[in-house]
Short mmCIF file of C-alpha atoms in Angstrom, two decimals:
data_model
loop_
_atom_site.label_atom_id
_atom_site.label_comp_id
_atom_site.label_asym_id
_atom_site.label_seq_id
_atom_site.Cartn_x
_atom_site.Cartn_y
_atom_site.Cartn_z
CA MET N 20 -15.97 22.12 -7.22
CA LYS N 21 -12.67 23.20 -5.52
CA VAL N 22 -10.66 20.52 -4.08
CA VAL N 23 -7.26 19.83 -2.29
CA ALA N 24 -5.30 16.96 -3.19
CA TYR N 25 -3.18 15.06 -0.49
CA TYR N 26 -0.34 12.19 -1.35
CA ARG N 27 1.48 10.20 1.19
CA VAL N 28 4.35 7.89 0.67
CA SER N 29 5.62 5.53 3.65
CA THR N 30 9.17 5.68 2.67
CA LYS N 31 11.96 8.61 2.07
CA ARG N 32 12.97 6.51 -0.97
CA GLN N 33 9.54 6.67 -2.48
CA GLY N 34 9.44 10.43 -1.91
CA GLU N 35 12.68 11.11 -3.20
CA SER N 36 12.11 8.72 -6.42
CA GLY N 37 8.55 9.57 -7.20
CA LEU N 38 7.65 5.89 -6.95
CA GLY N 39 4.20 5.80 -5.64
CA LEU N 40 3.87 9.53 -5.76
CA GLU N 41 3.35 9.93 -9.48
CA ALA N 42 0.80 7.19 -9.60
CA GLN N 43 -1.00 9.03 -6.95
CA GLN N 44 -0.85 12.18 -8.82
CA GLU N 45 -2.44 10.55 -12.05
CA TYR N 46 -5.03 9.11 -10.05
CA VAL N 47 -6.19 12.42 -8.64
CA GLU N 48 -5.83 14.19 -11.97
CA SER N 49 -7.86 11.51 -13.77
CA ALA N 50 -10.53 11.81 -11.36
CA ALA N 51 -10.48 15.68 -11.21
CA GLN N 52 -10.95 15.76 -15.01
CA ALA N 53 -13.70 13.09 -15.01
CA ASN N 54 -15.60 14.86 -12.24
CA GLY N 55 -14.90 18.54 -12.76
CA TRP N 56 -12.91 19.12 -9.76
CA GLU N 57 -10.25 22.16 -9.21
CA VAL N 58 -7.33 21.03 -7.64
CA VAL N 59 -6.46 24.25 -5.71
CA ALA N 60 -3.39 22.91 -3.42
CA GLU N 61 -1.36 19.83 -3.05
CA TYR N 62 0.32 18.37 -0.06
CA THR N 63 2.41 15.27 0.18
CA ASP N 64 3.77 13.57 3.42
CA ILE N 65 7.08 11.65 2.87
CA ASN N 66 8.11 9.03 5.30
CA VAL N 67 4.97 9.01 7.24
CA SER N 68 3.25 5.97 8.38
CA GLY N 69 -0.40 4.98 7.48
CA SER N 70 -1.07 4.13 11.34
CA VAL N 71 -0.43 7.90 11.99
CA HIS N 72 -3.82 10.00 12.30
CA PRO N 73 -4.26 12.04 9.08
CA LEU N 74 -4.82 15.30 11.44
CA GLU N 75 -1.46 14.58 13.24
CA ARG N 76 0.51 14.43 10.07
CA PRO N 77 2.46 17.86 9.27
CA GLU N 78 0.92 18.34 5.35
CA ALA N 79 -2.57 16.26 5.85
CA SER N 80 -3.26 18.84 8.55
CA LYS N 81 -2.42 21.74 6.21
CA ALA N 82 -4.52 20.17 3.53
CA PHE N 83 -7.67 19.61 5.90
CA ALA N 84 -7.22 22.99 7.50
CA HIS N 85 -8.43 24.54 4.01
CA GLY N 86 -11.89 23.53 4.88
CA LEU N 87 -12.25 22.06 1.05
CA PRO N 88 -12.94 18.35 0.28
CA VAL N 89 -9.58 16.64 0.15
CA VAL N 90 -9.10 14.05 -2.47
CA VAL N 91 -6.54 11.39 -2.19
CA ALA N 92 -5.88 8.65 -4.71
CA LYS N 93 -6.72 5.53 -2.68
CA LEU N 94 -8.25 5.12 0.75
CA ASP N 95 -5.18 3.77 2.30
CA ARG N 96 -3.42 7.11 1.67
CA LEU N 97 -5.41 8.54 4.36
CA SER N 98 -5.36 5.48 6.72
CA ARG N 99 -5.17 2.10 7.19
CA ASP N 100 -7.18 2.38 10.64
CA VAL N 101 -11.11 2.27 10.49
CA GLU N 102 -11.29 4.35 13.44
CA HIS N 103 -9.26 6.91 11.63
CA ILE N 104 -11.36 6.94 9.03
CA ALA N 105 -14.71 6.80 10.76
CA GLY N 106 -13.53 9.82 12.85
CA LEU N 107 -12.37 11.72 9.85
CA MET N 108 -15.79 11.15 8.36
CA LYS N 109 -17.13 13.21 11.10
CA ARG N 110 -15.07 16.01 11.25
CA ALA N 111 -13.95 16.56 7.50
CA ASP N 112 -15.20 15.89 3.76
CA PHE N 113 -12.79 13.73 1.67
CA LYS N 114 -12.94 11.93 -1.46
CA VAL N 115 -10.92 9.04 -3.05
CA ALA N 116 -9.98 9.30 -6.78
CA THR N 117 -10.32 5.27 -7.29
CA MET N 118 -13.99 5.52 -5.99
CA PRO N 119 -15.38 9.35 -6.48
CA HIS N 120 -18.81 8.57 -6.26
CA ALA N 121 -18.62 6.42 -3.09
CA LYS N 122 -20.87 7.59 -0.15
CA THR N 123 -19.86 7.70 3.38
CA LEU N 124 -21.36 4.51 4.34
CA GLU N 125 -19.36 2.68 1.28
CA LEU N 126 -16.03 4.10 2.21
CA HIS N 127 -16.47 2.93 5.92
CA LEU N 128 -17.31 -0.37 4.95
CA TYR N 129 -14.38 -0.52 2.42
CA ALA N 130 -12.09 0.64 5.58
CA MET N 131 -13.86 -1.87 7.69
CA LEU N 132 -13.33 -4.92 5.27
CA ALA N 133 -9.58 -3.74 4.55
CA GLN N 134 -8.69 -3.76 8.42
CA GLN N 135 -10.49 -6.74 8.69
CA GLU N 136 -8.21 -8.73 5.87
CA ARG N 137 -5.02 -7.50 7.72
CA GLU N 138 -6.16 -8.97 10.82
CA PHE N 139 -7.36 -12.11 9.31
CA ILE N 140 -3.74 -12.45 7.61
CA SER N 141 -2.19 -11.76 10.91
CA GLN N 142 -4.64 -14.45 12.89
CA ARG N 143 -3.66 -17.03 10.18
CA THR N 144 0.00 -16.48 10.27
CA LYS N 145 0.01 -16.91 14.13
CA GLU N 146 -2.27 -20.02 13.84
CA ALA N 147 0.27 -21.45 11.18
CA LEU N 148 3.18 -21.20 13.57
CA GLN N 149 1.15 -22.71 16.63
CA LYS N 150 0.35 -25.61 14.74
CA LEU N 151 3.70 -26.04 13.34
CA ALA N 152 5.03 -25.98 16.89
CA ASP N 153 2.33 -28.40 17.94
CA ARG N 154 3.27 -30.91 15.20
CA ALA N 155 7.04 -30.56 16.15
CA GLU N 156 6.29 -31.36 19.76
CA ASN N 157 4.30 -34.24 18.63
CA GLY N 158 7.56 -35.75 16.92
CA ASP N 159 6.82 -34.47 13.17
CA LYS N 160 10.55 -34.49 12.07
CA ASP N 161 9.50 -32.03 8.93
CA ALA N 162 7.98 -29.66 11.57
CA GLN N 163 11.01 -29.86 13.82
CA GLN N 164 13.48 -28.94 11.08
CA LYS N 165 11.15 -25.95 10.19
CA VAL N 166 10.98 -24.77 13.46
CA ALA N 167 14.65 -25.21 13.97
CA ASN N 168 15.23 -23.23 10.82
CA ARG N 169 12.93 -20.69 12.00
CA SER N 170 15.16 -20.34 15.28
CA VAL N 171 18.24 -20.05 13.31
CA MET N 172 16.93 -17.34 11.43
CA LEU N 173 15.61 -15.25 14.22
CA ALA N 174 18.93 -15.90 15.90
CA LYS N 175 20.65 -14.16 13.34
CA GLY N 176 18.51 -11.15 13.56
CA ARG N 177 16.13 -11.67 10.80
CA THR N 178 13.15 -10.56 12.52
CA LYS N 179 11.09 -7.50 11.11
CA GLU N 180 12.37 -5.39 14.03
CA ASN N 181 16.06 -6.12 13.16
CA GLN N 182 15.71 -5.78 9.49
CA ALA N 183 14.49 -2.23 10.19
CA LYS N 184 17.68 -1.45 12.18
CA GLY N 185 19.95 -2.81 9.50
CA GLY N 186 20.27 -5.46 6.61
CA GLU N 187 17.00 -6.47 5.11
CA SER N 188 16.65 -9.77 3.67
CA THR N 189 16.48 -10.36 0.09
CA LYS N 190 12.80 -11.43 0.42
CA ALA N 191 11.71 -8.10 2.53
CA LYS N 192 13.56 -5.99 0.07
CA ALA N 193 11.76 -7.65 -2.60
CA SER N 194 8.36 -7.04 -0.95
CA ALA N 195 9.39 -3.49 -0.02
CA PHE N 196 10.07 -2.59 -3.77
CA ALA N 197 7.17 -4.55 -4.94
CA GLU N 198 4.86 -2.05 -2.64
CA SER N 199 6.93 0.96 -3.81
CA VAL N 200 5.69 0.48 -7.44
CA ARG N 201 2.10 -1.08 -6.71
CA ASP N 202 0.29 2.26 -7.18
CA THR N 203 2.04 2.93 -10.78
CA LEU N 204 1.46 -0.75 -11.51
CA GLU N 205 -2.42 -0.67 -10.85
CA LEU N 206 -2.38 2.47 -12.67
CA CYS N 207 -1.16 0.71 -15.91
CA VAL N 208 -3.71 -1.99 -15.53
CA LEU N 209 -6.47 0.40 -14.75
CA LYS N 210 -5.63 2.44 -18.06
CA GLY N 211 -6.43 -0.89 -19.94
CA THR N 212 -3.26 -2.83 -20.06
CA ARG N 213 -4.11 -6.48 -20.18
CA THR N 214 -0.57 -8.18 -20.93
CA LEU N 215 2.61 -8.71 -19.06
CA GLN N 216 4.26 -7.01 -21.89
CA GLY N 217 2.03 -4.11 -21.89
CA VAL N 218 2.64 -3.29 -18.01
CA ALA N 219 6.45 -3.44 -18.80
CA ASP N 220 6.11 -1.07 -21.69
CA CYS N 221 4.03 1.17 -19.60
CA LEU N 222 6.34 0.96 -16.44
CA ASN N 223 9.50 1.86 -18.90
CA ASP N 224 7.30 4.61 -20.54
CA LYS N 225 6.97 6.24 -16.93
CA GLY N 226 10.41 5.97 -16.27
CA VAL N 227 9.96 3.49 -13.35
CA SER N 228 13.25 1.13 -12.94
CA THR N 229 13.22 -2.27 -11.56
CA ALA N 230 14.79 -3.19 -8.31
CA ASN N 231 18.26 -3.39 -10.28
CA GLY N 232 17.74 -0.27 -11.94
CA GLY N 233 17.03 -1.78 -15.28
CA LYS N 234 14.24 -1.87 -17.91
CA TRP N 235 11.32 -3.97 -17.14
CA GLN N 236 10.48 -7.35 -18.73
CA PRO N 237 7.35 -9.29 -18.80
CA MET N 238 8.86 -12.11 -16.23
CA GLN N 239 9.81 -9.13 -13.86
CA VAL N 240 6.41 -7.65 -14.15
CA LYS N 241 4.56 -11.23 -13.47
CA ARG N 242 6.82 -12.03 -10.46
CA VAL N 243 5.89 -8.39 -8.73
CA MET N 244 2.16 -9.14 -9.56
CA GLU N 245 2.28 -12.45 -7.69
CA ARG N 246 3.92 -10.86 -4.71
CA LEU N 247 1.43 -8.02 -4.61
CA SER N 248 -1.45 -10.69 -5.51
CA LEU N 249 -2.51 -8.85 -8.43
CA SER N 250 -4.20 -10.01 -11.60
CA PHE N 251 -5.30 -8.77 -14.75
#
């Protein structure tokens, strides 16, 4: 069966460095070999958010214009929005390399669960902040200090919006880097690596550098996996 491959990286840095992109390509290549697919064309959107509808992206629209099944490494490379996925199912044929035999209903449910999880996380964060504010109002000294610290941080422009305009915090940079190597790291684990040293060796073999541009060590792998909530 002839298919078209589509890749997406959210940042220009990922596109230029190959971080994330190489892992996506390996996912698709492995799935193609396992399922007898012939990849006849490849398209890549760089610095494009998953919030943009696939058919409104420059390269994704070209991929779907072929009229052939479009293969992505993971469902979130198409979109993180369940409405986008549901609508796309009615208009085009696509397959996901990490679950090549998934039916339409299964993909729909997966997209719904992923979106629900993001909404839960957002809601829990809001609730936690509200409880903190309530405790501070009731005289809780520890809560008052935390609210004060948060206010200072916001006053210094450390909100997500201002981070995007200039000067990300160390934590934000660490999270961004972790996300940039997520696909490659997951691929190492998917191929059977079951130790921190094994993952470090895998990343080094693929030419992926640490955030400081050096070689990976087990402890660095551990920290990144914890930040990404990944485990063996």
